């Protein structure tokens, strides 16, 4: 298409002002991955809003192209200037989701925030629990990290026994951060390889009520030992009234200052806390004597400081092999990618997939990786 220089009428000039605003917001968002919220937190909100800001800029490109106007280059250049961030959010490739599982050098890792084995906002139900277990049984991961893992000592919710049975393994590590081992919620790791060492990285403090912490296990494979971190970074901790407000805004455009401030304050606290947690994890991960994998519910987007700091020097499985938008959250808040699998440079990423079955408020993710010789 040949872009001609034309004069702008009043409406075009108004659109152009909006276009400049969208480009400026986009550029500010490009600083979110490298700006510590503890230093300057407002930038984090632009990183969170990157998907809708990106969409707005794409629509401006389309508008100006239909107008055959050179201003189509404004948002086009703005989008291309953030090519690296764009690739963190969108996988521009066909999905590669099959691999030779008989190859003993290949390790399938899986992560799943199971939301206590129930649908979001609903009571426990046997069908959801059963379907989640069937996914795990079908995928047969060599190691799986599970957040919001609810288990009881006996009965239909003796989930430790249920997962062990599906994976045909006795190797697991479970820590309840709410309740007790007989009836509690926490983080779990199940492995088909022996666990020779294990521990907790206390990200929320030993006395804090909540599951925003990290477990690690050292797995003994025939050829080597590797470490796996399973993390649940700081949640936003929205209350039912917050979700109700967000739903009203998205469906009816009804917004009020007080509710917006409450939502903003919770997001800010979460940005700051995740920044601290990732800094602590990076310090601990640097001490690992083995090649390692880190996976979990990061509660943040590909354009965030927390995710990019965690990924620094690592291989992000979605960035390596992911396809499309890669969204992993399906709850009431905007549906972003917030669950990740990353590996140290010792590994090659072979596949990445998101299993889009809406059971928990998160989709399970998996990746096949191979340790380099």
Coordinates of C-alpha atoms in Angstrom, one line a residue:
X1 CA 0.0 0.0 0.0
X2 CA 1.3 3.5 -0.9
X3 CA 1.0 5.9 1.9
X4 CA 0.2 9.4 0.7
X5 CA 0.7 12.6 2.6
X6 CA -2.7 14.2 3.2
X7 CA -4.0 17.0 5.2
X8 CA -5.8 16.2 8.5
X9 CA -9.3 17.1 9.3
X10 CA -10.5 17.9 12.8
X11 CA -11.3 14.3 13.6
X12 CA -8.0 13.1 12.3
X13 CA -6.2 15.6 14.5
X14 CA -8.1 14.3 17.5
X15 CA -7.2 10.7 16.6
X16 CA -3.5 11.8 16.2
X17 CA -3.5 13.2 19.7
X18 CA -4.8 9.9 21.1
X19 CA -2.3 8.1 18.9
X20 CA 0.6 10.1 20.5
X21 CA -0.7 9.3 23.9
X22 CA -0.8 5.5 23.1
X23 CA 2.7 5.6 21.7
X24 CA 4.0 7.4 24.8
X25 CA 2.3 4.9 27.1
X26 CA 3.8 2.1 25.0
X27 CA 7.3 3.5 25.4
X28 CA 6.9 4.0 29.1
X29 CA 5.8 0.4 29.3
X30 CA 9.2 -0.6 27.7
X31 CA 10.9 0.5 30.8
X32 CA 8.8 -1.7 33.1
X33 CA 11.0 -4.8 32.7
X34 CA 14.1 -2.9 33.8
X35 CA 12.7 -0.5 36.4
X36 CA 12.6 -1.9 40.0
X37 CA 9.2 -1.0 41.5
X38 CA 11.0 -0.3 44.7
X39 CA 12.7 2.6 43.0
X40 CA 9.9 3.9 40.9
X41 CA 6.6 1.9 41.0
X42 CA 4.3 3.8 38.6
X43 CA 6.1 2.3 35.6
X44 CA 5.0 -1.1 36.7
X45 CA 1.4 -0.2 35.8
X46 CA 2.4 0.5 32.2
X47 CA 4.0 -2.9 32.0
X48 CA 0.8 -4.5 33.3
X49 CA -1.2 -2.6 30.7
X50 CA 1.1 -3.5 27.8
X51 CA -1.4 -5.9 26.0
X52 CA -4.2 -3.3 25.7
X53 CA -1.8 -0.5 24.9
X54 CA -0.2 -2.7 22.2
X55 CA -3.7 -3.5 20.8
X56 CA -4.5 0.3 20.8
X57 CA -1.4 1.0 18.8
X58 CA -2.1 -1.7 16.3
X59 CA -5.6 -0.3 15.8
X60 CA -4.1 3.1 15.2
X61 CA -1.8 1.6 12.5
X62 CA -4.9 0.1 10.8
X63 CA -6.8 3.4 11.0
X64 CA -4.0 5.5 9.4
X65 CA -3.5 2.8 6.7
X66 CA -7.2 3.1 5.7
X67 CA -6.6 6.9 5.6
X68 CA -3.5 6.3 3.4
X69 CA -1.6 8.6 5.8
X70 CA 2.1 8.6 6.8
X71 CA 1.0 8.7 10.5
X72 CA 0.6 4.9 10.2
X73 CA 4.4 4.8 10.8
X74 CA 4.0 6.4 14.3
X75 CA 2.6 3.4 16.1
X76 CA 4.3 0.9 13.7
X77 CA 7.7 2.2 14.7
X78 CA 6.6 2.3 18.4
X79 CA 5.6 -1.3 18.3
X80 CA 8.8 -2.4 16.5
X81 CA 10.9 -0.5 19.0
X82 CA 9.8 -2.9 21.6
X83 CA 10.4 -6.1 19.5
X84 CA 12.0 -7.9 22.4
X85 CA 9.1 -7.3 24.7
X86 CA 6.7 -8.2 22.0
X87 CA 8.4 -11.6 21.7
X88 CA 8.1 -12.1 25.4
X89 CA 4.3 -11.7 25.1
X90 CA 3.6 -13.4 21.7
X91 CA 5.2 -16.5 20.2
X92 CA 5.6 -15.9 16.5
X93 CA 6.0 -19.6 15.6
X94 CA 4.0 -22.7 15.0
X95 CA 3.7 -24.8 18.2
X96 CA 6.1 -27.6 18.7
X97 CA 4.6 -29.9 21.3
X98 CA 5.8 -33.4 20.4
X99 CA 9.1 -35.0 21.4
X100 CA 10.5 -38.5 21.7
X101 CA 9.6 -39.3 25.3
X102 CA 11.6 -42.6 25.1
X103 CA 14.8 -40.5 24.9
X104 CA 16.1 -40.7 28.5
X105 CA 17.9 -37.4 28.1
X106 CA 14.6 -35.6 27.8
X107 CA 12.9 -34.3 30.9
X108 CA 9.3 -33.2 30.9
X109 CA 8.5 -30.6 33.5
X110 CA 5.1 -29.3 34.3
X111 CA 3.6 -26.6 36.4
X112 CA 0.0 -26.2 37.6
X113 CA -1.7 -23.9 40.1
X114 CA -4.6 -26.2 40.9
X115 CA -6.6 -23.7 43.1
X116 CA -7.2 -26.4 45.8
X117 CA -8.5 -28.7 43.1
X118 CA -11.6 -26.7 42.5
X119 CA -13.0 -24.2 40.0
X120 CA -12.3 -20.6 40.9
X121 CA -14.8 -19.2 43.4
X122 CA -16.6 -22.5 43.8
X123 CA -16.8 -25.2 46.4
X124 CA -14.8 -28.4 46.1
X125 CA -16.2 -30.9 43.6
X126 CA -15.2 -34.3 42.7
X127 CA -15.3 -33.9 38.9
X128 CA -12.8 -31.0 38.9
X129 CA -10.4 -33.0 41.1
X130 CA -10.7 -36.0 38.9
X131 CA -10.1 -34.1 35.6
X132 CA -7.0 -32.4 37.0
X133 CA -5.6 -35.8 38.1
X134 CA -6.4 -37.1 34.6
X135 CA -4.4 -34.3 33.0
X136 CA -1.4 -35.1 35.2
X137 CA -1.8 -38.8 34.4
X138 CA -2.0 -38.2 30.7
X139 CA 1.1 -35.9 30.5
X140 CA 3.2 -38.1 32.8
X141 CA 5.7 -35.3 33.7
X142 CA 9.0 -36.3 35.1
X143 CA 8.7 -33.5 37.6
X144 CA 5.7 -31.3 38.4
X145 CA 5.4 -28.3 40.6
X146 CA 1.9 -27.6 42.1
X147 CA 0.8 -24.4 43.8
X148 CA -2.3 -24.1 46.0
X149 CA -2.0 -27.8 46.6
X150 CA -4.8 -28.9 48.9
X151 CA -4.5 -32.3 50.6
X152 CA -5.9 -34.3 53.5
X153 CA -4.4 -37.3 55.3
X154 CA -7.2 -39.6 54.1
X155 CA -10.4 -39.6 52.1
X156 CA -11.1 -38.4 48.6
X157 CA -8.9 -35.4 49.1
X158 CA -5.8 -37.4 50.1
X159 CA -4.2 -35.7 47.1
X160 CA -0.6 -36.7 47.8
X161 CA -1.6 -40.3 47.4
X162 CA -3.7 -39.6 44.4
X163 CA -0.9 -37.8 42.5
X164 CA 1.7 -40.4 43.5
X165 CA -0.6 -43.1 42.1
X166 CA -1.1 -41.3 38.8
X167 CA 2.6 -40.7 38.3
X168 CA 3.7 -44.1 39.7
X169 CA 6.2 -42.5 42.0
X170 CA 6.9 -42.2 45.7
X171 CA 9.2 -39.2 45.4
X172 CA 7.6 -35.9 46.5
X173 CA 8.0 -32.9 48.7
X174 CA 5.0 -31.1 50.2
X175 CA 4.9 -28.1 52.5
X176 CA 1.6 -26.7 53.7
X177 CA 1.8 -23.0 54.4
X178 CA -1.8 -22.8 55.6
X179 CA -3.2 -25.5 57.9
X180 CA -1.4 -28.7 58.6
X181 CA 0.0 -31.7 56.7
X182 CA -3.2 -33.6 57.6
X183 CA -5.4 -30.8 56.2
X184 CA -3.7 -27.9 54.6
X185 CA -2.8 -25.9 51.5
X186 CA 0.7 -25.3 50.2
X187 CA 3.2 -26.1 47.5
X188 CA 4.1 -29.6 46.3
X189 CA 6.7 -31.2 44.0
X190 CA 6.4 -34.7 42.6
X191 CA 9.3 -36.4 40.8
X192 CA 10.0 -39.7 39.0
X193 CA 13.6 -39.3 40.1
X194 CA 14.8 -39.7 43.7
X195 CA 14.9 -36.5 45.8
X196 CA 18.3 -36.4 47.5
X197 CA 17.9 -32.9 49.0
X198 CA 15.1 -30.4 49.6
X199 CA 14.4 -27.2 51.3
X200 CA 12.3 -24.0 51.5
X201 CA 13.0 -20.4 50.4
X202 CA 10.9 -18.3 52.8
X203 CA 9.7 -15.5 50.6
X204 CA 6.8 -14.4 52.8
X205 CA 8.5 -14.9 56.2
X206 CA 8.2 -18.0 58.4
X207 CA 5.3 -16.6 60.4
X208 CA 3.4 -15.2 57.4
X209 CA 0.0 -16.7 56.6
X210 CA 0.0 -17.6 52.9
X211 CA 1.6 -19.8 50.3
X212 CA 3.8 -17.2 48.6
X213 CA 7.0 -19.1 49.1
X214 CA 9.4 -21.4 47.2
X215 CA 10.4 -25.1 47.5
X216 CA 13.4 -26.7 45.9
X217 CA 14.4 -30.3 45.4
X218 CA 17.6 -31.9 44.1
X219 CA 16.8 -34.8 41.8
X220 CA 19.2 -37.7 41.2
X221 CA 19.2 -38.7 37.5
X222 CA 21.3 -41.6 36.2
X223 CA 23.8 -39.1 34.6
X224 CA 23.6 -36.1 36.9
X225 CA 21.9 -34.2 39.7
X226 CA 19.7 -31.2 39.0
X227 CA 17.8 -28.8 41.1
X228 CA 14.1 -27.7 40.6
X229 CA 12.6 -24.6 42.2
X230 CA 8.8 -24.4 42.5
X231 CA 7.6 -20.9 43.4
X232 CA 4.4 -19.0 44.1
X233 CA 5.2 -15.3 44.0
X234 CA 3.2 -12.7 45.8
X235 CA -0.5 -12.7 45.0
X236 CA -2.5 -9.5 44.5
X237 CA -5.0 -10.8 47.0
X238 CA -8.1 -9.3 45.5
X239 CA -11.3 -9.7 47.6
X240 CA -14.7 -10.7 46.1
X241 CA -15.7 -7.0 46.0
X242 CA -12.6 -6.2 43.9
X243 CA -13.5 -8.9 41.3
X244 CA -17.1 -7.6 41.3
X245 CA -15.8 -4.1 40.6
X246 CA -13.5 -5.2 37.9
X247 CA -16.3 -7.2 36.3
X248 CA -18.5 -4.1 36.3
X249 CA -15.8 -2.0 34.7
X250 CA -15.2 -4.5 31.9
X251 CA -18.8 -5.2 31.2
X252 CA -20.5 -1.8 31.8
X253 CA -17.7 0.7 32.1
X254 CA -18.7 1.6 35.6
X255 CA -15.7 3.0 37.6
X256 CA -15.3 4.9 40.8
X257 CA -12.3 6.6 42.4
X258 CA -12.4 4.8 45.7
X259 CA -12.5 1.3 44.3
X260 CA -9.9 2.1 41.7
X261 CA -7.6 3.4 44.4
X262 CA -8.1 0.2 46.4
X263 CA -7.3 -1.9 43.4
X264 CA -4.2 0.2 42.6
X265 CA -2.9 0.0 46.1
X266 CA -3.1 -3.8 46.1
X267 CA -1.3 -4.0 42.7
X268 CA 1.4 -1.7 44.0
X269 CA 2.0 -3.7 47.1
X270 CA 2.2 -6.9 45.0
X271 CA 4.7 -5.3 42.6
X272 CA 6.9 -4.2 45.4
X273 CA 6.7 -7.6 47.2
X274 CA 7.5 -9.6 44.1
X275 CA 10.5 -7.4 43.4
X276 CA 11.9 -8.3 46.8
X277 CA 11.0 -12.0 46.4
X278 CA 12.7 -12.3 43.0
X279 CA 15.8 -10.6 44.4
X280 CA 16.0 -13.1 47.2
X281 CA 15.5 -16.0 44.8
X282 CA 18.2 -14.8 42.4
X283 CA 20.6 -14.7 45.3
X284 CA 19.8 -18.3 46.3
X285 CA 19.7 -19.6 42.7
X286 CA 23.2 -18.2 42.1
X287 CA 24.4 -20.6 44.9
X288 CA 23.0 -23.7 43.2
X289 CA 25.7 -26.3 42.7
X290 CA 23.6 -28.0 40.0
X291 CA 21.9 -27.1 36.7
X292 CA 18.4 -25.9 37.7
X293 CA 14.9 -25.3 36.6
X294 CA 12.5 -22.7 38.1
X295 CA 8.8 -22.9 37.5
X296 CA 5.7 -21.6 39.1
X297 CA 3.0 -19.1 39.4
X298 CA 4.8 -15.8 39.2
X299 CA 1.6 -13.7 39.4
X300 CA 3.1 -11.2 36.9
X301 CA 3.2 -10.6 33.2
X302 CA 6.0 -11.1 30.6
X303 CA 6.5 -7.3 30.6
X304 CA 7.0 -7.0 34.4
X305 CA 10.2 -6.4 36.3
X306 CA 9.8 -9.6 38.4
X307 CA 9.5 -11.9 35.4
X308 CA 12.3 -10.3 33.5
X309 CA 14.6 -10.3 36.5
X310 CA 13.9 -14.0 37.1
X311 CA 14.5 -14.8 33.4
X312 CA 17.8 -12.9 33.3
X313 CA 20.4 -15.4 32.1
X314 CA 17.9 -18.2 32.0
X315 CA 15.9 -19.8 29.1
X316 CA 12.2 -18.9 29.3
X317 CA 10.4 -21.9 27.8
X318 CA 7.7 -19.8 26.3
X319 CA 10.2 -17.4 24.7
X320 CA 12.1 -20.4 23.3
X321 CA 9.3 -22.5 22.0
X322 CA 5.9 -20.9 22.9
X323 CA 3.3 -20.1 20.3
X324 CA 0.6 -17.3 20.3
X325 CA -0.4 -15.3 23.4
X326 CA 0.5 -18.1 25.9
X327 CA -2.0 -16.9 28.5
X328 CA -2.1 -19.1 31.5
X329 CA -4.6 -17.4 33.8
X330 CA -8.3 -17.7 33.1
X331 CA -9.8 -16.1 36.2
X332 CA -11.7 -12.8 36.5
X333 CA -8.7 -10.5 36.3
X334 CA -7.4 -9.9 32.7
X335 CA -6.2 -13.2 31.2
X336 CA -2.5 -12.9 31.0
X337 CA 0.5 -15.2 31.0
X338 CA 1.6 -15.4 34.7
X339 CA 2.9 -19.0 35.0
X340 CA 6.4 -19.8 33.7
X341 CA 9.0 -22.5 33.2
X342 CA 12.6 -21.4 33.0
X343 CA 15.9 -23.3 32.9
X344 CA 19.5 -22.5 33.4
X345 CA 21.8 -22.2 30.3
X346 CA 22.8 -25.9 30.8
X347 CA 19.5 -27.0 29.2
X348 CA 18.0 -26.9 25.7
X349 CA 14.2 -26.2 25.5
X350 CA 12.5 -28.6 23.0
X351 CA 8.8 -27.9 23.5
X352 CA 6.4 -25.7 25.4
X353 CA 2.6 -26.1 25.7
X354 CA -0.4 -24.7 27.6
X355 CA -3.2 -27.2 28.2
X356 CA -6.4 -25.1 27.8
X357 CA -8.8 -26.9 30.1
X358 CA -10.6 -24.5 32.4
X359 CA -10.6 -26.4 35.7
X360 CA -8.5 -24.3 38.1
X361 CA -8.2 -20.5 37.5
X362 CA -4.8 -21.4 35.9
X363 CA -4.0 -23.5 32.9
X364 CA -1.3 -26.2 33.3
X365 CA 1.9 -25.6 31.4
X366 CA 4.6 -28.0 30.4
X367 CA 8.0 -28.1 28.6
X368 CA 10.3 -30.8 27.4
X369 CA 14.0 -29.9 28.1
X370 CA 17.3 -31.7 27.6
X371 CA 20.4 -31.2 29.6
X372 CA 23.4 -30.4 27.3
X373 CA 26.2 -32.9 27.2

